[in-house]
Short mmCIF file of C-alpha atoms in Angstrom, two decimals:
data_model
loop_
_atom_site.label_atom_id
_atom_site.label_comp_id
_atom_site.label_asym_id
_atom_site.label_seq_id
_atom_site.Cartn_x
_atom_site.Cartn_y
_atom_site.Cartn_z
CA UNK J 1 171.22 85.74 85.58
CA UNK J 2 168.59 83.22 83.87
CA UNK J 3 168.83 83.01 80.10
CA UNK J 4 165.47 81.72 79.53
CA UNK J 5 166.18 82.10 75.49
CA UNK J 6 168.34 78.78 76.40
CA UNK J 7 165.40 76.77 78.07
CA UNK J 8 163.92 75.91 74.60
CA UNK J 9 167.10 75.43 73.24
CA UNK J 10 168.12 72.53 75.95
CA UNK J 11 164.85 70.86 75.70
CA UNK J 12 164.93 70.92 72.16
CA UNK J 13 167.99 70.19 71.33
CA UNK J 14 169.13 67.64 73.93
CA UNK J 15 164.94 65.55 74.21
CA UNK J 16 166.78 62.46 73.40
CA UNK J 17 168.61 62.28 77.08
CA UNK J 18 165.37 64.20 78.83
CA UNK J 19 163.08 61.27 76.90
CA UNK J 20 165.46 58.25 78.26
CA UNK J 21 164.46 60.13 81.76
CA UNK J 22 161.09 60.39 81.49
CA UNK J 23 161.06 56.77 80.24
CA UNK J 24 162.81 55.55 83.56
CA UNK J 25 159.92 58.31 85.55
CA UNK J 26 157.42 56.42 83.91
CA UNK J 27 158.51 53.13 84.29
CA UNK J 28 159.25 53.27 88.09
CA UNK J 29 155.61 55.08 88.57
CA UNK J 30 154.08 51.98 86.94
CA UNK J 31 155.29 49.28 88.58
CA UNK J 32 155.58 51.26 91.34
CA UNK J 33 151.75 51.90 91.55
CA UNK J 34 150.70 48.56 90.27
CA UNK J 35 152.81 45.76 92.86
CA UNK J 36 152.47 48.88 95.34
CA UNK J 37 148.65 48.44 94.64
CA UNK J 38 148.51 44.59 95.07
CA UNK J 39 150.90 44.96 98.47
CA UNK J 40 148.48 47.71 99.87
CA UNK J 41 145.33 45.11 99.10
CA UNK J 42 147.21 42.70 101.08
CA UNK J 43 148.26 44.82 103.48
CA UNK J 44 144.55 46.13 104.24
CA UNK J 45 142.66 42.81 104.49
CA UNK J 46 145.30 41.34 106.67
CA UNK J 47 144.50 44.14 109.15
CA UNK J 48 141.11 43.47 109.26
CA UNK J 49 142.49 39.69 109.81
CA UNK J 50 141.36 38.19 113.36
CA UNK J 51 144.68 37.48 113.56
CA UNK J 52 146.18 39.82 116.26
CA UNK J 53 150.02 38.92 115.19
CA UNK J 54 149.50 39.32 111.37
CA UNK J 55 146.99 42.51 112.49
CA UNK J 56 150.02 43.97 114.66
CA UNK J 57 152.77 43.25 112.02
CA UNK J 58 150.64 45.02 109.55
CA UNK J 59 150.09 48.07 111.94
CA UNK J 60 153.78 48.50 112.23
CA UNK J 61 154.48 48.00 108.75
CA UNK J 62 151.73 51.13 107.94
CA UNK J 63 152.82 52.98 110.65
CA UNK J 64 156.96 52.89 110.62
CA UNK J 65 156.54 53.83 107.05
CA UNK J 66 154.52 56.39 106.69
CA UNK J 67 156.62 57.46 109.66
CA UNK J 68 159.39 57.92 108.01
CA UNK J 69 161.08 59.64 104.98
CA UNK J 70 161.03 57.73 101.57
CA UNK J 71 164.59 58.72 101.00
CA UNK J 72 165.55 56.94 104.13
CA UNK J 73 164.03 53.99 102.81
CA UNK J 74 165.21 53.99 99.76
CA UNK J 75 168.92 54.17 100.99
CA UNK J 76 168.63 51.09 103.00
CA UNK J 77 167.40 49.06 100.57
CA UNK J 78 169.67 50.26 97.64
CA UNK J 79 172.79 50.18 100.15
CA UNK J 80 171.15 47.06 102.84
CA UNK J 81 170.59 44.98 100.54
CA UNK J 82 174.03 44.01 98.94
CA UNK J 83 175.27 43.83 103.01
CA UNK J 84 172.78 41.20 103.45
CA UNK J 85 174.46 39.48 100.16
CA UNK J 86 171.37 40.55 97.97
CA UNK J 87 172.71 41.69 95.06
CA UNK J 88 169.88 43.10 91.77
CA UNK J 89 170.27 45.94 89.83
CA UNK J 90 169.99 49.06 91.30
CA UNK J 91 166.92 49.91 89.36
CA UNK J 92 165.23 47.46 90.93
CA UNK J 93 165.96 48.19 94.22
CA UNK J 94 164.91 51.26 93.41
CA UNK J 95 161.27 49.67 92.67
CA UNK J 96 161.40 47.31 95.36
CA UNK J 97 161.90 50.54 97.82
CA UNK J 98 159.44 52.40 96.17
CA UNK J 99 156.59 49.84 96.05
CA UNK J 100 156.79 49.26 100.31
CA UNK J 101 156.43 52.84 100.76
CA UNK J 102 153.45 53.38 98.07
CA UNK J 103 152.40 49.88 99.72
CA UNK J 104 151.68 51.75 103.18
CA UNK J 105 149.99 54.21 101.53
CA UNK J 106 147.88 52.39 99.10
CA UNK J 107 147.03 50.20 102.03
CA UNK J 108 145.69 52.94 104.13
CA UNK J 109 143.30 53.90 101.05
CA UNK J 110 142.06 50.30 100.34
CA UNK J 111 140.68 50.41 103.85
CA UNK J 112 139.19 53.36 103.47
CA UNK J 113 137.36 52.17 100.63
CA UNK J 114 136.56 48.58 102.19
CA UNK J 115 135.62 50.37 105.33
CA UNK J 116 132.65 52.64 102.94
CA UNK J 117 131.03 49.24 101.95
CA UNK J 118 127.66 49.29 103.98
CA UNK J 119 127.69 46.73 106.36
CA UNK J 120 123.76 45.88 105.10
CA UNK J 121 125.34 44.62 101.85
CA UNK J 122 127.74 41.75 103.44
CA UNK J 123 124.86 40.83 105.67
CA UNK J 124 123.05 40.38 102.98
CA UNK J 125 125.86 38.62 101.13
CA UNK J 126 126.07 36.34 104.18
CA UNK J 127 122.19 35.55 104.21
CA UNK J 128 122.69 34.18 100.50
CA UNK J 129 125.24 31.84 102.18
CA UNK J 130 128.14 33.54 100.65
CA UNK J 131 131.31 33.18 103.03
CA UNK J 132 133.85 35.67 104.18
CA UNK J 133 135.98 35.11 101.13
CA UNK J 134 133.50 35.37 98.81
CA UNK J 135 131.72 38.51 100.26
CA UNK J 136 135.18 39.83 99.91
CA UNK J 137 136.31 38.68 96.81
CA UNK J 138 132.84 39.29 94.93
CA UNK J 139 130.77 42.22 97.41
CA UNK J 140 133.48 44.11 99.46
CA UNK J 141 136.56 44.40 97.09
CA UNK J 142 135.02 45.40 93.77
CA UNK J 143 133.30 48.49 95.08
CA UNK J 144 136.45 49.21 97.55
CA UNK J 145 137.96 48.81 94.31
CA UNK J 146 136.10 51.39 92.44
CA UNK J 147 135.97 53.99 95.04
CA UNK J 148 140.22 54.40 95.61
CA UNK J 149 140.92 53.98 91.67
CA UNK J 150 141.01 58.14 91.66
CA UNK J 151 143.08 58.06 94.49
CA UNK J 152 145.28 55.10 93.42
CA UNK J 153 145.48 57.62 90.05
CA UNK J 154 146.69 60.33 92.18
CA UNK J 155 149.34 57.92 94.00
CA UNK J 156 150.57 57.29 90.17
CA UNK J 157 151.03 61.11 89.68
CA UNK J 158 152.93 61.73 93.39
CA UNK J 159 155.31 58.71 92.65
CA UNK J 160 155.84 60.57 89.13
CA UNK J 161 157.59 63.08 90.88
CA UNK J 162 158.87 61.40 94.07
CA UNK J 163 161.02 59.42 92.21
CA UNK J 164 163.17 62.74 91.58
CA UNK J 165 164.78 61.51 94.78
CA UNK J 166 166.05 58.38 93.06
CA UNK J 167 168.70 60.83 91.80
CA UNK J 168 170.88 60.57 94.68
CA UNK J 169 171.44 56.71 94.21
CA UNK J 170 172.10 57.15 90.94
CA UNK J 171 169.28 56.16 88.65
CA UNK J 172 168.97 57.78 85.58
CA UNK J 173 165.94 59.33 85.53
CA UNK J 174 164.82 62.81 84.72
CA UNK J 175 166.62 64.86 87.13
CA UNK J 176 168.99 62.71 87.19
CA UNK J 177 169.64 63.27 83.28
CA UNK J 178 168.92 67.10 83.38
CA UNK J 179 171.73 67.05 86.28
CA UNK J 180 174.22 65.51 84.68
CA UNK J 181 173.15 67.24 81.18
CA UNK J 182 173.84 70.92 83.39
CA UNK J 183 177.37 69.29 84.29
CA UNK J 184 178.20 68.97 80.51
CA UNK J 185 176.50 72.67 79.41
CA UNK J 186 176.83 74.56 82.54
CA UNK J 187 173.38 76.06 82.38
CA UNK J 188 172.45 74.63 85.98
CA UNK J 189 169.78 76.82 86.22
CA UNK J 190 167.91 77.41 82.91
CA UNK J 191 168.49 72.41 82.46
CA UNK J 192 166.72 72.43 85.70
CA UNK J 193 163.83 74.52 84.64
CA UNK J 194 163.39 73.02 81.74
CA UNK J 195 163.18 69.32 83.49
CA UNK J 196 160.54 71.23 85.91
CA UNK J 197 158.49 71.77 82.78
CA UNK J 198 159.25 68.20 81.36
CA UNK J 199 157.71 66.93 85.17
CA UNK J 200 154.62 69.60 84.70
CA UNK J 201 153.98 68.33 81.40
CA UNK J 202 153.96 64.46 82.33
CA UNK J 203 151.90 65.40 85.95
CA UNK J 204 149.21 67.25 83.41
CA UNK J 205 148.35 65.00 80.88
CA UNK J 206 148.38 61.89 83.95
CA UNK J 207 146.30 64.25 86.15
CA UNK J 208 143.57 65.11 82.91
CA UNK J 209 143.90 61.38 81.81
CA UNK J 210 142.93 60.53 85.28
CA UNK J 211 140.03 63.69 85.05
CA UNK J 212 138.58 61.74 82.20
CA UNK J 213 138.54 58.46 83.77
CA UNK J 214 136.62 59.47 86.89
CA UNK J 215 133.86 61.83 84.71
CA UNK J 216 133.22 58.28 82.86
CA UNK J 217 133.06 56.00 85.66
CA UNK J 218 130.40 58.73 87.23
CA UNK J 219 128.28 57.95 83.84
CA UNK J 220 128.46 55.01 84.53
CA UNK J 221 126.87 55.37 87.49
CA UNK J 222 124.36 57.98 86.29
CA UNK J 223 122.49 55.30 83.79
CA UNK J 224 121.79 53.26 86.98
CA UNK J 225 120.28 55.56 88.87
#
């Protein structure tokens, strides 16, 4: 039986442990999101590279990852590393793993939103006698830029609650505190639903900051046209 009279109680007695949780969430969605972000720009202009090798290696990168489970991942590198004689906090390992899967992904929407850049405008760039790096640094990347910030947003909210998984390497984050919390008070059940809410809370107020974000970029765009 569920005693949901003890769901309030938990979170509002025992915040302090679900809050050092949700700042561990929070932290690994960041950086997570932002070096994922910057490996996912590299990733996508080195496949447009006319470098086949690079082009290839880039391929297989995107492809073996998105091909395979992000707990997978995330157990090599927390438990391949230290064979290899790397040895980092686990936290960080944690990041590292988490970054070259959002990488994959992030790369995969960067070239979606290089690949919606008419082709006109870096022709035109071109007969100004701009060269390929600057058509891509200053015409290409600042629109592909503008068109996957939602969806770079959204990546922010999945990794929010991916990183759930992190629990089974032993990072203290949310589920991992509500876990161990249910261990102490027995109420498996009623500390797991009340972490659920914790996650549903933080996903909503990303997800509506993110709302607002887009609805002002698009008046921004509105006074131009």
């Amino acid at each position: 039986m569920i005693h949901f009279d003890k769901i309030w109680t938990i979170i509002s007695t025992k915040y302090s442990v679900f809050f050092e949780g949700v700042g561990i969430t929070l932290k690994l969605a960041f950086f997570t999101v932002l070096f994922g972000s910057l490996l996912g720009l590299i990733v996508a202009i080195s496949r447009r590279t006319r470098i086949l090798p690079l082009r290839w290696l880039m391929n297989a990168y995107v492809t073996f990852i998105r091909g395979t489970p992000l707990l997978v991942q995330v157990l090599l590198i927390v438990y391949g590393l230290p064979q290899l004689g790397v040895r980092m906090e686990r936290l960080t390992m944690c990041v590292i793993a988490l970054v070259i899967n959002s990488g994959a992904y992030m790369a995969e929407l960067i070239r979606a939103g290089l690949q919606s850049v008419e082709r006109g405008q870096v022709e035109a760039a071109q007969s100004l006698g701009m060269n390929s790096s600057q058509t891509m640094l200053y015409i290409i990347l600042p629109q592909a830029i503008k068109v996957t910030l939602p969806a770079m947003g959204n990546e922010f909210v999945a990794i929010i609650k991916e990183s759930s998984i992190l629990y089974a390497v032993g990072v203290y984050e949310l589920t991992y505190q509500a876990y161990k919390l249910a261990s102490v008070n027995y109420y498996y059940i009623e500390t797991l639903i009340a972490a659920a809410i914790i996650y549903f809370v933080l996903t909503y107020v990303a997800t509506w900051l993110l709302t607002l974000l887009e609805r002002r970029m698009r008046r921004g765009e509105n006074k131009y046209v």
